[in-house]
Short mmCIF file of C-alpha atoms in Angstrom, two decimals:
data_model
loop_
_atom_site.label_atom_id
_atom_site.label_comp_id
_atom_site.label_asym_id
_atom_site.label_seq_id
_atom_site.Cartn_x
_atom_site.Cartn_y
_atom_site.Cartn_z
CA MET A 117 -198.99 -90.23 -65.75
CA SER A 118 -198.09 -91.12 -69.34
CA TYR A 119 -194.67 -91.73 -70.93
CA ILE A 120 -192.83 -89.27 -73.15
CA SER A 121 -194.28 -89.89 -76.58
CA GLY A 122 -192.46 -89.83 -79.91
CA VAL A 123 -193.56 -88.38 -83.25
CA SER A 124 -196.01 -90.33 -85.39
CA ARG A 125 -194.32 -92.10 -88.29
CA ASP A 126 -197.09 -90.94 -90.62
CA GLN A 127 -196.49 -87.27 -89.88
CA ILE A 128 -195.02 -85.23 -92.74
CA VAL A 129 -191.70 -83.61 -91.77
CA LEU A 130 -190.05 -80.67 -93.54
CA PHE A 131 -186.32 -81.45 -93.57
CA PRO A 132 -183.78 -78.67 -94.26
CA GLU A 133 -183.42 -77.96 -97.95
CA ALA A 134 -179.59 -78.07 -97.92
CA MET A 135 -177.47 -80.97 -96.64
CA ASP A 136 -175.07 -78.41 -95.16
CA ASP A 137 -177.75 -77.40 -92.62
CA TYR A 138 -177.34 -80.73 -90.82
CA ILE A 139 -173.70 -80.02 -89.91
CA SER A 140 -173.07 -77.35 -87.24
CA PRO A 141 -170.19 -74.83 -87.66
CA GLU A 142 -168.24 -76.48 -84.80
CA ASN A 143 -168.63 -80.03 -86.12
CA PRO A 144 -165.16 -81.67 -86.50
CA VAL A 145 -166.06 -83.00 -89.97
CA ARG A 146 -165.83 -79.45 -91.27
CA PHE A 147 -162.18 -79.32 -90.26
CA ILE A 148 -161.47 -82.79 -91.72
CA ASP A 149 -162.96 -81.60 -95.01
CA ALA A 150 -160.96 -78.34 -95.03
CA PHE A 151 -157.73 -80.04 -93.90
CA VAL A 152 -157.74 -82.70 -96.64
CA GLU A 153 -158.71 -80.17 -99.31
CA LYS A 154 -155.55 -78.20 -98.47
CA ILE A 155 -153.24 -81.22 -98.91
CA ASN A 156 -151.50 -81.77 -102.23
CA LEU A 157 -152.02 -85.54 -102.46
CA SER A 158 -149.85 -85.89 -105.54
CA LYS A 159 -146.92 -84.30 -103.72
CA GLN A 160 -147.46 -86.58 -100.70
CA GLY A 161 -147.34 -89.73 -102.85
CA PHE A 162 -151.01 -90.76 -103.05
CA LYS A 163 -151.88 -92.86 -106.07
CA LYS A 164 -154.58 -91.77 -108.54
CA SER A 165 -154.32 -88.21 -107.21
CA ILE A 166 -154.44 -87.05 -110.85
CA PRO A 167 -157.47 -88.50 -112.67
CA ALA A 168 -156.79 -90.68 -115.72
CA LYS A 169 -157.78 -89.29 -119.13
CA THR A 170 -159.39 -92.55 -120.22
CA GLY A 171 -161.32 -95.39 -118.60
CA ARG A 172 -163.92 -95.45 -115.89
CA PRO A 173 -163.75 -92.49 -113.41
CA ALA A 174 -162.22 -93.38 -110.04
CA TYR A 175 -163.14 -92.08 -106.61
CA ASN A 176 -161.26 -88.96 -105.60
CA PRO A 177 -158.48 -90.00 -103.16
CA LYS A 178 -159.35 -86.96 -101.03
CA ALA A 179 -162.83 -88.37 -100.40
CA LEU A 180 -161.39 -91.70 -99.26
CA LEU A 181 -158.76 -90.01 -97.10
CA LYS A 182 -161.49 -87.93 -95.40
CA LEU A 183 -163.41 -91.15 -94.76
CA TYR A 184 -160.43 -92.83 -93.10
CA ILE A 185 -159.55 -89.83 -90.93
CA TYR A 186 -163.18 -89.61 -89.81
CA GLY A 187 -163.25 -93.38 -89.17
CA TYR A 188 -160.11 -93.51 -87.04
CA LYS A 189 -161.22 -90.44 -85.12
CA ASN A 190 -164.52 -92.17 -84.29
CA ARG A 191 -163.13 -95.68 -83.62
CA ILE A 192 -164.29 -97.07 -86.99
CA THR A 193 -161.25 -98.71 -88.62
CA SER A 194 -162.75 -101.61 -90.60
CA SER A 195 -163.42 -100.99 -94.31
CA ARG A 196 -166.72 -102.89 -94.09
CA ARG A 197 -167.91 -100.75 -91.19
CA LEU A 198 -166.85 -97.59 -93.01
CA GLU A 199 -168.95 -98.69 -96.01
CA VAL A 200 -171.97 -99.04 -93.70
CA GLU A 201 -171.38 -95.51 -92.36
CA THR A 202 -171.55 -94.04 -95.89
CA HIS A 203 -175.20 -95.21 -96.05
CA ARG A 204 -176.50 -94.19 -92.63
CA ASN A 205 -174.20 -91.60 -91.00
CA MET A 206 -175.22 -88.02 -91.84
CA GLU A 207 -171.73 -86.67 -91.06
CA VAL A 208 -170.14 -89.16 -93.46
CA ILE A 209 -172.81 -88.51 -96.11
CA TRP A 210 -172.01 -84.78 -95.86
CA LEU A 211 -168.25 -85.38 -95.85
CA LEU A 212 -168.33 -87.59 -98.96
CA ARG A 213 -171.10 -85.63 -100.72
CA LYS A 214 -173.28 -88.77 -100.84
CA LEU A 215 -170.54 -90.94 -102.37
CA ARG A 216 -170.86 -94.59 -101.35
CA PRO A 217 -167.68 -96.53 -102.19
CA ASP A 218 -167.78 -100.27 -101.46
CA PHE A 219 -165.57 -101.83 -98.78
CA LYS A 220 -163.11 -103.23 -101.34
CA THR A 221 -162.44 -99.76 -102.76
CA ILE A 222 -162.03 -98.38 -99.22
CA ALA A 223 -159.65 -101.20 -98.19
CA ASP A 224 -157.58 -100.95 -101.39
CA PHE A 225 -157.06 -97.22 -100.86
CA ARG A 226 -155.43 -97.81 -97.47
CA LYS A 227 -153.38 -100.72 -98.80
CA GLU A 228 -152.14 -98.97 -101.96
CA ASN A 229 -151.24 -95.70 -100.21
CA ALA A 230 -149.60 -97.15 -97.11
CA LEU A 231 -146.43 -95.06 -97.51
CA ALA A 232 -148.32 -91.75 -97.89
CA PHE A 233 -150.27 -91.62 -94.62
CA LYS A 234 -147.25 -90.59 -92.56
CA ALA A 235 -146.94 -87.48 -94.75
CA VAL A 236 -150.52 -86.55 -93.78
CA PHE A 237 -149.60 -86.93 -90.10
CA ARG A 238 -146.66 -84.56 -90.64
CA GLU A 239 -148.93 -82.04 -92.41
CA PHE A 240 -151.03 -81.88 -89.25
CA THR A 241 -147.87 -81.52 -87.14
CA LEU A 242 -146.99 -78.43 -89.19
CA LEU A 243 -150.46 -77.03 -88.49
CA CYS A 244 -149.90 -77.59 -84.74
CA ARG A 245 -146.64 -75.67 -85.01
CA THR A 246 -148.56 -72.81 -86.68
CA LEU A 247 -150.96 -72.77 -83.72
CA ASN A 248 -148.03 -72.80 -81.21
CA LEU A 249 -149.26 -76.02 -79.60
CA PHE A 250 -145.77 -77.45 -79.02
CA SER A 251 -143.62 -76.14 -76.18
CA ALA A 252 -140.55 -77.82 -77.74
CA GLU A 253 -138.99 -77.79 -74.25
CA LEU A 254 -139.19 -81.50 -73.48
CA ILE A 255 -140.00 -84.54 -75.63
CA ALA A 256 -140.80 -87.92 -74.03
CA ILE A 257 -140.18 -91.05 -76.12
CA ASP A 258 -141.66 -94.47 -75.42
CA GLY A 259 -142.83 -97.62 -77.16
CA THR A 260 -145.77 -99.96 -76.81
CA LYS A 261 -146.50 -103.40 -78.20
CA ILE A 262 -149.58 -103.78 -80.43
CA LYS A 263 -150.95 -107.15 -81.54
CA ALA A 264 -150.47 -108.28 -85.15
CA VAL A 265 -152.65 -110.47 -87.37
CA ASN A 266 -150.57 -113.52 -86.38
CA SER A 267 -151.25 -115.97 -83.57
CA SER A 268 -148.47 -117.28 -81.35
CA SER A 269 -149.00 -120.78 -82.77
CA ARG A 270 -147.97 -119.42 -86.21
CA ASN A 271 -144.72 -117.90 -84.92
CA TYR A 272 -141.55 -120.01 -84.74
CA SER A 273 -138.16 -119.40 -83.16
CA LYS A 274 -135.10 -121.55 -83.88
CA LYS A 275 -135.37 -123.15 -80.43
CA ARG A 276 -139.03 -124.01 -80.98
CA LEU A 277 -138.31 -125.48 -84.43
CA GLU A 278 -135.45 -127.63 -83.11
CA LYS A 279 -137.68 -128.91 -80.31
CA SER A 280 -140.44 -129.65 -82.84
CA LEU A 281 -137.98 -131.53 -85.10
CA LYS A 282 -136.85 -133.65 -82.16
CA GLU A 283 -140.47 -134.54 -81.29
CA ILE A 284 -141.29 -135.34 -84.93
CA ASN A 285 -138.25 -137.65 -85.26
CA GLU A 286 -139.19 -139.46 -82.03
CA ARG A 287 -142.77 -140.03 -83.25
CA ILE A 288 -141.56 -141.28 -86.65
CA ASP A 289 -139.17 -143.70 -84.92
CA ASP A 290 -142.00 -144.96 -82.69
CA TYR A 291 -144.29 -145.58 -85.67
CA LEU A 292 -141.54 -147.38 -87.61
CA LYS A 293 -140.83 -149.62 -84.61
CA ILE A 294 -144.52 -150.56 -84.39
CA ILE A 295 -144.57 -151.43 -88.12
CA ASP A 296 -141.35 -153.50 -87.79
CA GLN A 297 -142.75 -155.38 -84.80
CA SER A 298 -145.94 -156.13 -86.71
CA ASP A 299 -143.91 -157.61 -89.60
CA GLU A 300 -142.11 -159.91 -87.17
CA LYS A 301 -145.25 -161.06 -85.33
CA GLU A 302 -147.43 -160.97 -88.50
CA ALA A 303 -150.76 -161.00 -86.68
CA GLU A 304 -150.32 -158.28 -84.07
CA ILE A 305 -151.43 -155.38 -86.28
CA THR A 306 -153.89 -155.27 -89.17
CA THR A 307 -153.13 -154.05 -92.71
CA LEU A 308 -155.48 -151.09 -92.13
CA ASN A 309 -153.51 -149.95 -89.08
CA VAL A 310 -150.21 -150.27 -91.00
CA PHE A 311 -151.67 -148.05 -93.75
CA GLU A 312 -152.78 -145.45 -91.16
CA LEU A 313 -149.30 -145.41 -89.58
CA GLN A 314 -147.65 -144.98 -92.98
CA GLU A 315 -149.94 -142.01 -93.74
CA ALA A 316 -149.12 -140.51 -90.34
CA ILE A 317 -145.40 -140.89 -91.09
CA LYS A 318 -145.87 -139.10 -94.46
CA SER A 319 -147.65 -136.25 -92.69
CA LEU A 320 -144.85 -135.99 -90.10
CA GLU A 321 -142.19 -136.05 -92.84
CA LYS A 322 -143.97 -133.12 -94.50
CA LYS A 323 -143.95 -131.13 -91.22
CA LYS A 324 -140.30 -132.07 -90.75
CA GLY A 325 -139.45 -130.69 -94.20
CA SER A 326 -141.26 -127.42 -93.45
CA ALA A 327 -139.40 -127.02 -90.15
CA GLN A 328 -136.04 -127.68 -91.83
CA GLU A 329 -136.84 -125.11 -94.53
CA MET A 330 -137.62 -122.48 -91.87
CA ILE A 331 -134.38 -123.22 -90.00
CA GLN A 332 -132.45 -122.88 -93.26
CA GLN A 333 -134.25 -119.60 -94.00
CA MET A 334 -133.22 -118.25 -90.57
CA LYS A 335 -129.58 -119.13 -91.28
CA GLU A 336 -129.67 -117.35 -94.64
CA THR A 337 -131.47 -114.19 -93.45
CA GLY A 338 -130.00 -113.95 -89.93
CA GLU A 339 -133.51 -113.67 -88.42
CA THR A 340 -134.19 -115.24 -85.02
CA GLN A 341 -137.88 -116.03 -85.66
CA ILE A 342 -140.42 -116.53 -88.44
CA SER A 343 -144.11 -115.60 -88.53
CA LEU A 344 -146.25 -117.37 -91.13
CA THR A 345 -149.43 -115.20 -91.29
CA ASP A 346 -147.71 -111.82 -91.06
CA PRO A 347 -144.02 -112.34 -91.91
CA ASP A 348 -142.95 -108.94 -90.51
CA SER A 349 -144.48 -109.45 -87.04
CA ARG A 350 -142.37 -110.66 -84.12
CA SER A 351 -142.87 -112.53 -80.87
CA PHE A 352 -142.41 -110.63 -77.60
CA PRO A 353 -141.74 -111.87 -74.04
CA ARG A 354 -144.84 -112.55 -71.94
CA LYS A 355 -144.22 -109.51 -69.71
CA PHE A 356 -145.30 -107.19 -72.56
CA GLY A 357 -148.81 -108.69 -72.69
CA VAL A 358 -148.68 -109.13 -76.49
CA ARG A 359 -147.32 -112.43 -77.78
CA VAL A 360 -146.90 -111.56 -81.48
CA GLY A 361 -147.07 -107.99 -82.75
CA TYR A 362 -145.21 -104.78 -83.51
CA ASN A 363 -143.30 -102.19 -81.51
CA ALA A 364 -145.03 -98.79 -81.90
CA GLN A 365 -142.94 -95.73 -81.01
CA SER A 366 -144.06 -92.18 -80.22
CA ALA A 367 -142.39 -88.90 -79.28
CA VAL A 368 -144.73 -86.68 -77.23
CA ASP A 369 -144.42 -82.96 -76.48
CA SER A 370 -144.83 -81.93 -72.83
CA LYS A 371 -147.20 -78.96 -73.37
CA HIS A 372 -150.45 -80.60 -74.57
CA HIS A 373 -149.27 -84.22 -74.84
CA LEU A 374 -149.42 -84.05 -78.65
CA ILE A 375 -147.48 -86.63 -80.66
CA VAL A 376 -144.65 -84.97 -82.57
CA GLU A 377 -143.28 -88.07 -84.32
CA GLN A 378 -144.30 -91.72 -84.52
CA ASP A 379 -143.13 -94.94 -86.13
CA VAL A 380 -143.58 -98.71 -86.00
CA SER A 381 -140.82 -101.32 -86.04
CA ASN A 382 -140.61 -105.05 -85.44
CA ALA A 383 -137.69 -104.71 -83.01
CA VAL A 384 -138.36 -106.77 -79.89
CA THR A 385 -136.88 -104.12 -77.56
CA ASP A 386 -136.51 -100.30 -77.56
CA ILE A 387 -132.74 -100.41 -77.15
CA ASP A 388 -131.94 -99.14 -80.69
CA GLN A 389 -134.88 -96.75 -81.17
CA LEU A 390 -133.82 -93.60 -79.30
CA SER A 391 -131.68 -91.64 -81.78
CA ALA A 392 -133.95 -92.18 -84.80
CA MET A 393 -137.05 -90.96 -82.94
CA ALA A 394 -135.19 -88.03 -81.34
CA ILE A 395 -133.68 -86.82 -84.62
CA LYS A 396 -137.01 -87.05 -86.46
CA SER A 397 -138.70 -85.12 -83.63
CA LYS A 398 -136.08 -82.41 -83.83
CA GLU A 399 -136.67 -82.09 -87.59
CA ALA A 400 -140.47 -82.07 -87.17
CA LEU A 401 -140.25 -79.20 -84.66
CA GLY A 402 -137.64 -77.31 -86.71
CA LEU A 403 -135.27 -76.95 -83.73
CA GLU A 404 -131.49 -76.69 -83.45
CA LYS A 405 -131.44 -78.29 -79.98
CA LEU A 406 -133.80 -80.68 -78.22
CA VAL A 407 -134.26 -82.24 -74.75
CA VAL A 408 -135.45 -85.85 -74.75
CA VAL A 409 -136.44 -88.19 -71.91
CA ALA A 410 -137.05 -91.96 -72.12
CA ASP A 411 -137.18 -94.97 -69.81
CA ALA A 412 -134.34 -97.40 -69.03
CA GLY A 413 -135.24 -99.61 -72.00
CA TYR A 414 -133.58 -97.01 -74.26
CA CYS A 415 -130.23 -96.99 -72.41
CA ASN A 416 -127.70 -97.60 -75.17
CA ALA A 417 -124.31 -95.85 -75.26
CA THR A 418 -124.18 -95.71 -79.07
CA GLU A 419 -127.69 -94.22 -79.32
CA ILE A 420 -127.02 -91.62 -76.62
CA GLN A 421 -123.74 -90.63 -78.28
CA THR A 422 -125.55 -90.23 -81.62
CA CYS A 423 -128.09 -87.93 -79.94
CA GLU A 424 -125.28 -85.93 -78.35
CA ASP A 425 -123.66 -85.48 -81.79
CA GLU A 426 -126.99 -84.07 -83.05
CA ASP A 427 -127.32 -81.54 -80.19
CA ILE A 428 -130.01 -83.61 -78.48
CA GLU A 429 -129.81 -83.66 -74.67
CA THR A 430 -130.94 -87.06 -73.38
CA TYR A 431 -132.24 -88.21 -69.98
CA VAL A 432 -132.36 -92.01 -69.71
CA PRO A 433 -131.85 -94.06 -66.50
CA LYS A 434 -128.71 -96.16 -66.63
CA THR A 435 -129.34 -99.90 -66.50
CA ASN A 436 -127.23 -102.23 -64.39
CA THR A 437 -126.31 -105.23 -66.53
CA SER A 438 -123.35 -106.40 -64.46
CA ILE A 439 -123.36 -110.18 -63.86
CA SER A 440 -121.13 -109.66 -60.80
CA THR A 441 -123.90 -107.70 -59.05
CA LYS A 442 -126.31 -110.63 -59.51
CA GLN A 443 -123.68 -112.96 -58.06
CA GLY A 444 -123.29 -110.79 -54.95
CA LEU A 445 -119.86 -109.46 -55.99
CA PHE A 446 -118.65 -105.92 -56.64
CA GLY A 447 -120.62 -104.80 -59.71
CA LYS A 448 -119.35 -102.44 -62.39
CA GLU A 449 -121.53 -99.66 -60.95
CA GLN A 450 -119.29 -99.67 -57.83
CA PHE A 451 -116.19 -98.90 -59.91
CA THR A 452 -115.41 -95.23 -60.66
CA TYR A 453 -114.10 -94.24 -64.07
CA ASP A 454 -111.22 -91.75 -64.12
CA THR A 455 -111.63 -89.76 -67.35
CA GLU A 456 -108.26 -88.00 -67.23
CA LYS A 457 -106.14 -91.13 -66.78
CA ASN A 458 -108.49 -93.52 -68.65
CA ARG A 459 -108.75 -96.08 -65.85
CA TYR A 460 -111.23 -97.49 -63.33
CA ILE A 461 -110.90 -97.25 -59.55
CA CYS A 462 -112.25 -100.23 -57.62
CA PRO A 463 -114.27 -99.99 -54.34
CA VAL A 464 -111.10 -100.44 -52.25
CA GLY A 465 -109.20 -97.71 -54.13
CA LYS A 466 -107.01 -99.82 -56.45
CA TYR A 467 -106.61 -99.15 -60.19
CA LEU A 468 -107.73 -100.97 -63.33
CA PRO A 469 -105.90 -99.24 -66.24
CA TYR A 470 -106.76 -99.65 -69.92
CA ARG A 471 -105.08 -102.72 -71.43
CA PHE A 472 -106.42 -103.49 -74.90
CA GLU A 473 -109.32 -103.21 -77.34
CA GLY A 474 -111.33 -106.17 -78.60
CA LYS A 475 -114.67 -107.22 -80.03
CA GLU A 476 -117.70 -108.80 -78.35
CA LYS A 477 -121.05 -110.03 -79.60
CA ARG A 478 -123.80 -108.03 -77.91
CA ARG A 479 -127.48 -108.31 -78.91
CA ASP A 480 -126.51 -110.16 -82.12
CA LYS A 481 -124.09 -107.34 -83.09
CA ILE A 482 -120.31 -107.30 -83.05
CA LYS A 483 -119.14 -104.25 -81.08
CA HIS A 484 -115.80 -102.73 -80.14
CA VAL A 485 -115.04 -103.02 -76.43
CA LEU A 486 -112.26 -101.55 -74.27
CA TYR A 487 -110.77 -103.80 -71.55
CA TYR A 488 -109.51 -102.55 -68.17
CA VAL A 489 -107.56 -105.02 -66.00
CA GLY A 490 -106.66 -104.80 -62.30
CA GLU A 491 -103.00 -104.15 -61.38
CA SER A 492 -102.79 -105.63 -57.89
CA CYS A 493 -105.76 -107.97 -57.64
CA GLN A 494 -103.69 -111.02 -56.64
CA SER A 495 -102.56 -109.37 -53.38
CA CYS A 496 -105.94 -107.74 -52.65
CA GLU A 497 -107.73 -108.96 -49.50
CA GLN A 498 -111.14 -108.23 -51.09
CA LYS A 499 -110.51 -110.29 -54.26
CA ALA A 500 -113.03 -112.96 -53.21
CA ARG A 501 -115.73 -110.26 -53.06
CA CYS A 502 -114.68 -108.91 -56.46
CA THR A 503 -114.26 -111.91 -58.79
CA LYS A 504 -114.47 -115.69 -58.72
CA SER A 505 -111.78 -115.99 -61.38
CA LYS A 506 -108.12 -116.70 -60.58
CA ASP A 507 -107.17 -113.91 -62.99
CA PRO A 508 -107.30 -110.20 -62.06
CA ARG A 509 -110.65 -108.38 -62.23
CA ARG A 510 -111.53 -107.16 -65.72
CA ILE A 511 -113.98 -104.35 -66.65
CA THR A 512 -115.31 -103.76 -70.16
CA ARG A 513 -116.32 -100.36 -71.52
CA CYS A 514 -117.86 -99.21 -74.81
CA PRO A 515 -116.02 -96.39 -76.64
CA GLU A 516 -119.25 -94.30 -76.43
CA GLU A 517 -119.84 -94.96 -72.72
CA GLY A 518 -118.64 -91.45 -71.85
CA ALA A 519 -121.97 -90.17 -73.22
CA ILE A 520 -123.78 -92.19 -70.52
CA ASP A 521 -121.49 -90.79 -67.80
CA ARG A 522 -122.21 -87.21 -68.93
CA MET A 523 -125.92 -88.00 -69.04
CA GLN A 524 -125.82 -89.34 -65.47
CA VAL A 525 -124.39 -86.00 -64.30
CA ARG A 526 -127.27 -84.16 -66.02
CA MET A 527 -129.83 -86.46 -64.44
CA GLN A 528 -128.46 -85.77 -60.96
CA GLN A 529 -128.73 -82.03 -61.65
CA HIS A 530 -132.32 -82.29 -63.01
CA PRO A 531 -134.10 -85.21 -61.24
CA GLU A 532 -137.52 -83.62 -61.93
CA ILE A 533 -137.31 -84.47 -65.66
CA MET A 534 -137.66 -88.24 -65.11
CA LYS A 535 -140.73 -87.64 -62.92
CA LYS A 536 -142.46 -85.90 -65.83
CA ARG A 537 -141.79 -88.69 -68.35
CA LYS A 538 -144.60 -91.08 -67.50
CA ALA A 539 -147.28 -88.36 -67.27
CA ILE A 540 -146.33 -87.08 -70.73
CA VAL A 541 -145.87 -90.21 -72.82
CA GLU A 542 -148.28 -92.75 -71.29
CA HIS A 543 -151.36 -90.59 -71.91
CA PRO A 544 -151.40 -90.91 -75.75
CA PHE A 545 -150.83 -94.68 -75.68
CA GLY A 546 -153.62 -95.18 -73.17
CA THR A 547 -156.02 -93.16 -75.32
CA ILE A 548 -155.02 -94.78 -78.62
CA LYS A 549 -155.10 -98.37 -77.36
CA PHE A 550 -158.10 -98.37 -75.04
CA TRP A 551 -160.30 -95.39 -75.87
CA ASN A 552 -159.71 -95.52 -79.62
CA HIS A 553 -159.60 -99.36 -79.67
CA GLN A 554 -156.25 -99.54 -81.48
CA ASN A 555 -154.95 -102.46 -79.41
CA ALA A 556 -154.52 -104.62 -82.54
CA PHE A 557 -153.60 -103.98 -86.15
CA LEU A 558 -155.94 -105.03 -88.97
CA MET A 559 -153.37 -105.16 -91.76
CA LYS A 560 -150.33 -107.34 -92.45
CA GLY A 561 -146.82 -106.14 -93.21
CA LEU A 562 -144.67 -103.43 -91.65
CA GLU A 563 -145.49 -100.74 -94.25
CA LYS A 564 -149.26 -101.22 -93.94
CA VAL A 565 -149.08 -101.36 -90.15
CA ARG A 566 -147.19 -98.05 -90.20
CA ALA A 567 -150.04 -96.58 -92.26
CA GLU A 568 -152.56 -97.74 -89.64
CA PHE A 569 -150.56 -96.24 -86.78
CA SER A 570 -150.14 -92.96 -88.69
CA LEU A 571 -153.92 -92.73 -88.95
CA SER A 572 -154.37 -93.61 -85.27
CA THR A 573 -151.88 -90.98 -84.09
CA LEU A 574 -153.32 -88.38 -86.49
CA ALA A 575 -156.81 -89.04 -85.10
CA TYR A 576 -155.49 -88.74 -81.52
CA ASN A 577 -153.76 -85.42 -82.25
CA MET A 578 -156.78 -84.07 -84.11
CA LYS A 579 -159.17 -84.81 -81.24
CA ARG A 580 -156.79 -83.16 -78.77
CA VAL A 581 -156.37 -80.01 -80.85
CA ILE A 582 -160.11 -79.69 -81.49
CA LYS A 583 -160.67 -79.71 -77.70
CA ILE A 584 -157.88 -77.19 -77.09
CA VAL A 585 -158.46 -74.75 -79.96
CA GLY A 586 -161.86 -75.45 -81.53
CA VAL A 587 -162.86 -76.15 -85.12
CA LYS A 588 -163.23 -72.51 -86.28
CA LYS A 589 -159.71 -71.49 -85.23
CA MET A 590 -158.26 -74.63 -86.81
CA ILE A 591 -159.94 -73.89 -90.15
CA GLU A 592 -158.73 -70.29 -89.93
CA ALA A 593 -155.17 -71.54 -89.32
CA LEU A 594 -155.33 -73.58 -92.53
CA ALA A 595 -155.69 -70.37 -94.49
#
């Protein structure tokens, strides 16, 4: 029995006369072409969207935008790889009408138009609204850490710099002692070795100067760390799996797990991200009210109060940050707040009324805090289980903490909402990072990284909608 044989290379083949015959009606590149053609690039802020009257003709920005959308949709994000595709990929050849821009032109387009890509993502969101693909009943918000073009060895915190300065000073002192001892004993060390030590000291002094400059820069800017390769990137704790990177945020609709809104920040935690993402999602969906769910990392009284003021109903688990709980004492969660009389009731039924207002530094921010102090702690038999201090027990409360209390009541009434969160919001991140290979950014700087993530989320949404609706219906919706 013989093998399946191929066609002879000498055989004459009659290819289709038109390039369009190679692309089927349901091929996604037809939608990419139609979608970009409908966008007013000048209105969205793309540069060179109006051709210059003089000089050498430039590539049409629409052609380069089509190339990038196609690339991110098919896991091709490098400008050099995209250049290769323009020579060998029939879909790309059709999409660009045989244009073959070099990698530098392709890379410069993404770099120069970094601020405009988010507008393209929002154009597609509007199309999804036209197709009724958003339920607008529940939005899940979450963040993920994505690696930056900056190694951990090129990231410095104040603590690391101070430790490095101490080590440098110790080494310089050791080298100077060796040189002094050699002067006293005259024959113990050669002239060559003295010269090598002096050069080593010069090198250490240079490193010392750089470290001192970075510490001074931190004092002036108020930053807690400095990255040398990508100045906007930040270091994250080991538990996140990414040492130096960015914090990518997404708001996902519950119906088809489509991303409604997305952003990238260099905040180390999600604690201050809730209200901004929720408000932008509400605007993107064109709603008057919105229901939002997020994990405990977003529990922030100020953020939840802001959402409440904007008619956004939040569901976020309350975090227990009480030091007393960790020490085995009565934690704040065991005290009941009496809204009518503005006081706390302790576990044994005694009162802690409001005493005064002050300020505390929390997460590098000065915040107003209300203080509640026990009335009869000194005579209480359970005082040893409540506080180690000789003074009465004191409870602090943020002015916006009532928003968290109201949210806790809602969560008890609707426990099923938290169960849905993970299934909704983890799906897009898993697809983007592992199936679409966007587990690291290629560009440097927060603005350019945001452009990359806008393309990644647009590609994710586009692939989802093509599977749900189909190319023909999507092109019809553009009309």
